[in-house]
């Protein structure tokens, strides 16, 4: 079999097996070795060596130093993380593989091997997994650039619940990092699908109710949550969500499809070069939204708790505001409020933005001057002041 690429493998093992070396060589892999973790770390710490290395193999029962008289699993426990940090710290990701006999070790040692998204299996057995190791080295070294990209945006990829969504996000980021051409209108359709994913993710993690079934409905819910409680959703999230929704829906259709008198302008202006920064703006807005979604809970009990809180906030704001500790804001008309709940400042209990208050006796606002903007009204209590 003709091998197109020579893969450089670095193997830390006090006694590399000849049959494995032959198998790796036959597969077109050039193998460098070190018989101890200290020597291995020194080799990898050399930028010239690190730049040519495509994959690293780690033995569990190895020597810590070349001068040691015998190997010990403690060498892996105490030093493997140093090797892994080198593999993962550079812009170019180096896939690493634990290759060991796995015989006679404390099970906690193998269970403690770090897991990565790209990992094919936790460790490879020297007796039974030789060919599988070769196949996975080939596969993952071909994917090095993609692994590196996913590592740089690791938290965002953790959101993706299926490989199709991960690949779509990856394609968007590849275009971003490769200096994407500003006339690439294909991004708008991909981003629109990612926005649809944010709706699905929000429902699964307690933010949206099950009746939220469109991107526009998701935006309206975010805007409503923000209006009701400034702490529920940062102000920049509904702002960016709306702008991105409008942009990608418009940009996913060409101007030639426009039957409403020139409303479809995004595709036209991006292609013509009149909006050279719009595609990049769209990507960063998407990343901003995805990054915020990372703050949503992932544990079942916490998800249910958030779902309950969001349901109360939208369905029964009076109950939500009652007893709430918060800091007030003052609008341009001089009305102090928290979300959509207004208060009237009492003499002797003046407030500013740094005053912690507790809302009490929340009711419908009957003040004709403020009730349209603030449908709820509360009295308040300042904890560190006597009433």
C-alpha atoms as one frame of an Amber mdcrd trajectory, in Angstrom:
protein
   0.000   0.000   0.000   1.368   3.400  -1.012   1.396   5.954   1.813   1.056
   9.581   0.683   2.159  11.200   3.925   4.926  10.373   6.319   3.517  10.778
   9.827   5.954  11.625  12.622   5.140   9.804  15.857   6.880  10.384  19.181
   6.671   7.446  21.591   7.540   7.656  25.301   8.191   4.092  26.486  11.097
   2.521  28.365  11.069  -0.451  25.957   9.227   0.154  22.662   8.149  -3.159
  21.193   9.801  -4.054  17.891   6.634  -5.538  16.422   4.777  -2.280  17.062
   7.619  -0.208  15.620   7.518  -2.350  12.484   3.762  -1.937  12.197   4.037
   1.843  12.548   6.881   2.030  10.029   4.979  -0.143   7.551   2.058   2.271
   7.857   4.302   5.141   6.747   5.065   6.510  10.182   8.463   7.765  11.264
   8.896   7.029  14.968  11.086   8.855  17.487  11.346   7.426  20.990  12.319
   8.371  24.538  12.715   5.860  27.364  11.597   8.232  30.146   9.127  11.027
  30.716  11.837  13.581  31.525  13.598  12.885  28.222  10.281  12.884  26.403
   9.284  16.257  27.798  12.689  17.667  26.902  12.326  16.395  23.326   8.852
  17.839  22.893   9.854  21.134  24.499  12.240  21.729  21.612  10.231  23.859
  19.137  11.894  22.183  16.158  10.863  18.737  17.374   7.380  19.860  18.323
   6.847  21.416  14.896   7.424  18.113  13.063   5.570  15.887  15.536   2.170
  14.658  14.356   1.209  12.314  17.206   2.432  11.304  20.683   2.175   7.880
  22.348   2.289   7.616  26.142   3.115   4.466  28.075   1.699   4.099  31.589
   4.385   1.888  33.139   7.474   3.890  32.214  10.569   5.445  33.753  10.495
   8.983  35.027  14.211   9.606  34.322  16.657   7.843  32.040  18.828   6.989
  35.058  16.006   5.152  36.847  16.632   1.419  37.216  13.003   0.419  36.728
   9.722   1.711  35.401   6.712   2.690  37.528   3.094   3.788  36.860   3.849
   6.836  39.020   5.791   8.238  36.059   2.567   8.492  34.061   0.556   9.841
  36.980   3.139  12.553  37.741   4.231  13.531  34.232   1.646  12.699  31.573
  -0.183  15.992  32.114   3.038  17.850  31.258   3.232  16.064  27.919  -0.473
  16.650  27.253  -0.084  20.371  28.007   2.649  20.632  25.376   0.483  18.786
  22.843  -2.470  21.074  23.482  -0.821  24.420  24.188   0.285  25.339  20.698
  -1.834  26.646  17.858  -1.240  23.319  16.129  -2.863  20.528  18.138  -0.895
  17.274  18.484  -3.141  14.240  19.065  -1.913  12.060  21.934  -2.680   8.414
  22.657  -2.222   6.313  25.798  -0.668   3.029  24.577  -0.111   0.532  27.344
  -0.454  -3.095  28.402  -3.085  -2.027  30.997  -2.197  -5.077  33.077  -1.845
  -4.926  36.846  -2.508  -1.190  37.157  -4.717   0.493  39.691  -7.992   1.049
  37.805  -8.129   4.633  39.049  -4.958   5.335  37.050  -6.605   4.441  33.748
  -9.902   6.044  34.736  -8.053   9.323  35.329  -6.865   9.549  31.716  -8.240
  12.888  30.393 -11.065  12.663  27.873 -11.176  14.896  24.827 -13.951  15.363
  22.299 -11.857  13.806  19.533 -10.770  10.782  21.606 -11.562   7.487  19.868
 -10.957   5.416  22.992  -9.461   6.074  26.413  -6.353   3.931  25.926  -4.984
   1.347  23.493  -3.874  -2.097  24.602  -0.464  -3.141  23.275  -1.670  -6.697
  22.770  -5.037  -6.181  21.099  -5.275  -2.612  19.744  -2.182  -2.186  17.563
  -4.013  -1.848  14.236  -6.749   0.262  15.794  -4.061   2.611  17.086  -2.524
   2.870  13.605  -5.917   3.585  12.038  -6.772   6.239  14.626  -3.387   7.946
  14.281  -3.992   8.209  10.532  -7.495   9.551  11.061  -6.696  12.084  13.762
  -3.517  13.431  12.175  -5.572  14.180   9.065  -7.962  16.031  11.365  -5.257
  17.944  13.256  -6.271  21.360  11.957  -9.907  20.700  12.814  -9.001  19.356
  16.253  -6.915  22.450  16.866  -9.811  24.669  15.814 -12.253  22.821  18.060
  -9.824  23.083  20.942  -9.551  26.877  20.568 -13.344  27.158  20.643 -13.822
  24.132  22.892 -16.625  25.506  25.010 -18.700  26.380  21.947 -18.386  22.902
  20.482 -19.523  21.393  23.766 -22.897  22.987  23.086 -23.364  21.065  19.859
 -25.538  18.028  20.421 -24.913  16.327  17.073 -22.084  16.039  14.592 -23.963
  17.929  11.854 -24.134  21.009  14.067 -20.466  20.625  15.082 -19.413  20.426
  11.438 -21.531  23.464  10.563 -19.964  25.504  13.372 -16.527  24.262  12.369
 -17.052  25.351   8.751 -18.087  28.821   9.907 -15.007  29.133  12.131 -12.665
  27.860   9.403 -13.926  30.630   7.141 -13.507  33.166   9.936  -9.922  32.162
  10.744  -8.803  31.718   7.152  -9.570  35.346   6.388 -12.930  34.663   4.774
 -13.795  36.675   1.715 -16.305  39.344   2.570 -18.561  38.391  -0.376 -19.183
  34.821   0.876 -22.980  34.923   1.249 -23.188  31.163   1.934 -22.397  31.975
   5.563 -25.826  33.492   6.127 -27.660  30.230   5.526 -25.264  28.312   7.809
 -25.638  30.934  10.545 -29.434  30.853  10.178 -29.326  27.105  10.862 -27.087
  27.709  13.882 -29.639  30.228  15.183 -32.298  27.539  14.846 -30.013  25.302
  16.911 -29.874  27.941  19.676 -33.652  27.710  19.930 -33.477  23.915  20.296
 -30.643  24.157  22.824 -32.473  26.810  24.844 -35.560  24.593  25.081 -33.488
  21.594  26.174 -31.731  23.593  28.910 -34.637  25.367  30.538 -34.487  28.797
  28.885 -37.377  28.463  26.415 -40.734  26.756  26.846 -41.798  23.991  24.462
 -44.098  26.309  22.498 -41.100  28.322  21.252 -40.834  26.855  17.753 -39.319
  29.612  15.586 -36.251  31.828  15.733 -38.501  34.894  15.936 -40.382  33.400
  18.876 -37.052  32.725  20.595 -36.039  36.365  20.107 -39.359  37.660  21.483
 -38.931  35.431  24.540 -35.391  36.721  25.140 -36.563  40.324  24.795 -39.451
  39.683  27.189 -37.221  38.019  29.755 -34.805  40.942  29.539 -37.597  43.487
  29.992 -39.026  41.664  32.994 -35.730  40.978  34.744 -32.387  42.546  33.707
 -30.550  39.705  35.473 -32.278  36.964  33.474 -30.725  37.862  30.113 -27.880
  40.325  29.373 -29.024  43.302  27.303 -26.645  42.458  24.461 -28.202  39.030
  23.863 -31.641  40.047  22.516 -29.976  42.981  20.737 -27.535  40.737  18.888
 -30.125  37.998  18.417 -32.547  40.333  16.658 -29.878  41.904  14.439 -28.503
  38.497  13.468 -31.960  37.020  12.870 -32.877  39.902  10.586 -29.549  39.780
   8.751 -29.422  36.049   8.037 -33.082  35.741   7.106 -32.587  38.575   4.637
 -29.207  37.291   3.464 -30.413  33.723   2.889 -32.408  34.943  -0.133 -31.050
  36.645  -3.217 -32.267  40.050  -4.335 -33.649  38.387  -7.493 -36.243  36.663
  -5.286 -37.437  39.998  -3.901 -41.031  40.700  -4.756 -41.550  43.373  -2.122
 -39.699  46.307  -3.582 -36.067  46.004  -2.583 -36.402  44.618   0.934 -33.841
  41.861   0.305 -30.613  43.855   0.361 -28.126  41.796   2.396 -27.267  39.263
  -0.323 -27.034  42.049  -2.907 -24.875  44.413  -0.857 -22.490  41.713   0.356
 -21.977  40.317  -3.144 -21.400  43.781  -4.583 -18.880  44.706  -1.887 -21.005
  47.498  -0.444 -21.144  45.735   2.939 -17.616  44.307   3.297 -17.789  43.741
   7.058 -21.251  42.258   7.392 -20.286  38.582   7.170 -17.676  38.993   9.899
 -20.142  40.889  12.085 -22.637  38.040  11.671 -20.109  35.410  12.762 -19.115
  37.346  15.874 -22.748  37.924  16.796 -23.349  34.184  16.541 -20.310  33.406
  18.701 -21.480  35.948  21.292 -24.853  34.202  21.545 -23.323  30.711  21.676
 -20.869  31.782  24.356 -23.722  33.073  26.521 -25.638  29.808  26.070 -22.727
  28.101  27.827 -23.972  29.679  31.070 -27.198  27.663  30.942 -27.372  24.664
  33.284 -26.567  21.153  32.054 -27.648  19.065  35.057 -31.241  17.812  34.984
 -32.288  19.276  38.352 -30.762  22.666  37.507 -32.413  22.677  34.081 -35.793
  22.010  35.644 -35.187  24.740  38.222 -34.380  27.267  35.467 -37.413  26.163
  33.456 -39.585  26.747  36.504 -38.074  30.192  37.149 -38.513  31.281  33.528
 -42.114  30.041  33.555 -42.857  32.048  36.693 -41.129  35.146  35.331 -43.204
  35.146  32.146 -46.438  33.696  33.489 -46.678  35.400  36.884 -44.435  38.483
  37.149 -46.183  39.611  40.341 -44.960  36.484  42.115 -41.543  36.857  40.519
 -40.999  40.407  41.771 -42.427  39.824  45.243 -39.577  39.614  47.772 -36.870
  40.001  45.127 -33.545  41.471  46.232 -32.236  43.748  43.503 -30.523  46.964
  42.484 -32.750  49.577  40.842 -32.255  51.585  37.668 -33.467  55.107  36.890
 -34.859  55.829  33.423 -34.720  59.089  31.475 -37.967  60.276  33.057 -36.611
  59.836  36.580 -38.616  56.697  37.386 -36.814  54.127  39.500 -37.565  50.548
  38.532 -36.406  46.978  38.368 -37.313  45.471  35.034 -40.985  46.323  34.490
 -41.682  46.987  38.159 -41.616  50.654  39.224 -41.210  52.104  42.709 -41.828
  55.527  44.231 -38.887  56.807  46.261 -39.829  57.479  49.880 -38.398  60.323
  51.903 -35.646  59.051  54.158 -35.203  55.946  52.016 -33.535  57.475  48.967
 -31.880  55.044  46.547 -29.219  54.984  43.903 -27.827  52.268  41.607 -25.767
  50.804  44.455 -28.660  50.480  46.925 -29.820  46.920  47.544 -33.582  46.824
  48.009 -36.227  44.173  48.564 -39.456  44.562  46.590 -42.662  44.186  48.625
 -46.452  44.313  48.100 -46.149  44.018  44.322 -49.322  44.897  42.432 -50.582
  46.173  39.099 -49.414  49.730  38.466 -52.285  52.236  38.441 -50.193  55.359
  37.897 -51.422  56.787  34.551 -48.011  58.263  33.782 -45.902  55.122  34.254
 -48.185  52.075  33.947 -47.748  51.694  30.198 -43.984  51.368  30.523 -44.051
  49.675  33.925 -47.176  47.529  34.365 -46.153  46.553  37.912 -45.580  48.604
  41.055 -43.921  47.698  44.362 -43.052  49.187  47.684 -39.513  48.521  48.807
 -37.438  47.861  51.863 -33.733  48.656  52.344 -32.286  45.825  54.465 -29.682
  47.901  56.252 -32.168  50.601  57.265 -34.881  50.438  59.871 -38.351  50.901
  58.438
